[in-house]
Amino acid sequence: MPDNQSRFRRRLMLYYGLFTLGLFGFVGMMGLLEHSNADALWLGYVFLFVTIAIYACIGLICRTSDLNEYYVAGRRVPAMFNGMAIAADWMSAASFIGLAGIIFASGYEGLAYVMGWTGGYCLVAFLLAPYLRKYGGYTIPDFLAARYGNGKPGGNIPVRAIAVLAASLCSFVYLVAQIQGVGLIVTRFIGVEFAVGVFFGLAGILVCSFLGGMRAVTWTQVAQYIMLIVAFLLAVSLIAWKHHHQVLPQISYGRLLQQIDAAEKQLDRDPAEQQVREIFRQQAIDLQSRIARLPMSFNEEQQLLDARLLELRARNAPLREIKTVERERQAFPADATAALQQWTQQREEALARSQPLTPSTEPYPAASEQERKTRRLNFVLLVFCLMVGTASLPHILTRLYTTPSVKESRNSVAWAVFCIALLYVSAPTLAALVKVEFFQHLVGTPFAELPQWVVQWRKVDPPVFGIRDMNGDGIVQWAEILIQPDMIVLAAPEIAGLPYVISGLVAAGALAAALSTADGLLLTIANALSHDVYYHMIDRQATHQRRVTTAKVVLLGVALFASYVTSLRPGNILFLVGAAFSLAASSFFPVLVLAIFWRRTTAAGAVAGMATGLAVAVYYIFVNYPFFTRMTGIFGNRWFGVDPIASGAFGVPAGFAAAILVSLITPRNAPVIDRLVNYLRKG
């Protein structure tokens, strides 16, 4: 057996070594085509479709109907390759696209994501990995149902049911974020509408996971990790070399921060910049006045727009003027309630743009000490939620079942941390490089001489970049630039003036990041529904073939529904990911830790812990996140000023408290559970 595993490992190293060499050769060939004046749009097509075709081929080669292979890849994935697969599973669109973007926009506070996500793997390695692998089930609800089952065949059904609900919910929210990332990538580099891009992404996800389950997903994720890390590191190095003559800018990151700090201080003193901020401040005041006068202000403005449109048509005004007013009329709210929501959102945006630039290097910048304390609290709680959320995500924990042994499982987490760190130490550097480019080559540029990348990114729908001459001086000011952080990584090569082939490579890397995570999430939901619901709750006599077929059908249905939800554009990528972490932390972290380290925890306590933690987190997001408050009109108060993305800060303690209290007032577990806990914790 060890000899077979060793030969298997050597074959994998050969195959993926050849894949890496082929990737560099492919990029070189595309560079030659660009040099010979090949159309950039076609290069984008080739990059995206060739990479998807490669993943599809791996998925087809790894197709299987074997239950063990479909659910856990035969439990024979070597530690290094499982670490790469975990890293790819982990480094989603949020990591690849969103991390550098949030650091670009928020500066120091964006580092909460780096610290929280990285720290979470320490919890996985020490608290959960060896014990879950030693148990050796198929899903996380499998483990919880057995641990809290008192020896019953199939485990505890209520525990399994609520665990499936929690796993499906947090994985679904995370899945929507990945498909949204794919839609953004395809929209920019192929030029289709966002909704069409979403269904392109659906096709890419399905070809990797539908036929082969965990086996196909594992080996496509290894290839996707190679793709995404090569794309990210190469882009960072080339941007740094072109503009700063550095190959490893991660080492000299401090110099970039000094340049940014100096530029930000200069901007704060610039009279033109202050003039633009004052314009936005006045806009916010005007919007507040309109909100205060509702519904009268809505009726007045609607009548004025209608009268203006009639007047233009009556005097046969130029078609351009008529079309402009028609667009204004179409964009005008349908009723006073819609006006309240729209104008409130516009007021918040105007207020945000009227504020001084957020200093990139200053921790918790604020106008008052109370606001500074609130920002510090949100930073710490976000780190906490991301850390315990990392240790609770079902699609990551399920990967621990795929290694040959407990030792390999722990080693695979160490490999995963190394693989993830390669990108995480580079993301702040890329954010700094792009910000320097903005300060040096966009701010202060005449509007008549805007670079070509600005023109291209202004066309993307939904809008991710905007720029407008607010004070009429014909010069770009920082406050006149509206940036969606999700665009920073994808646009970085164009912003830096690199060849389009690098943009295509980065897009392919971002696509790999989104697809790899989406595959794992989709498989987690499908396996939970097919294995835990269908097999354990509906048909215990189902054959292996029927169970695998059911998993494939469920996988297809979930993928279609997730694509539909994504087309509604529920929020930015990083918030959706953060919400998924809080939901996972609130529902799973307390019961997983207690299952292993406190044998007194009972099934009733586990149900209470999961239900309470999940309910608290969902409630807090529902009444505080703008997407839901706009839909329902229900507005809640933020407890202690905590942002909804950190709802796990309330859900996790509530889950622990409920699980412990209910366990103490319910009968003890059967002796078989004590033996199971002893077995799991035995060295």
PDB file of C-alpha atoms in Angstrom, residues 8 79 124 129 248-249 310 320 357 375 382 389 418 495 498 534:
ATOM      1  CA  PHE A   8       0.664   7.464  -7.272  1.00  0.00           C
ATOM      2  CA  ALA A  79      -1.092  15.557   1.592  1.00  0.00           C
ATOM      3  CA  VAL A 124      -8.580  23.590  11.664  1.00  0.00           C
ATOM      4  CA  ALA A 129      -8.625  18.031  11.252  1.00  0.00           C
ATOM      5  CA  LEU A 248       9.767  40.686  -5.392  1.00  0.00           C
ATOM      6  CA  PRO A 249       7.784  43.771  -4.314  1.00  0.00           C
ATOM      7  CA  LEU A 310     -43.991  66.441 -22.780  1.00  0.00           C
ATOM      8  CA  ARG A 320     -30.636  62.967 -27.707  1.00  0.00           C
ATOM      9  CA  LEU A 357      -9.620  59.841   1.920  1.00  0.00           C
ATOM     10  CA  ARG A 375     -14.152  50.575  14.026  1.00  0.00           C
ATOM     11  CA  LEU A 382     -14.438  40.423  11.835  1.00  0.00           C
ATOM     12  CA  GLY A 389     -15.788  30.550  10.147  1.00  0.00           C
ATOM     13  CA  PHE A 418       1.743  27.450   2.646  1.00  0.00           C
ATOM     14  CA  ILE A 495      -4.028  49.959 -15.223  1.00  0.00           C
ATOM     15  CA  LEU A 498       0.932  45.525 -19.277  1.00  0.00           C
ATOM     16  CA  TYR A 534     -32.198  11.164   0.672  1.00  0.00           C
TER      17      TYR A 534
END
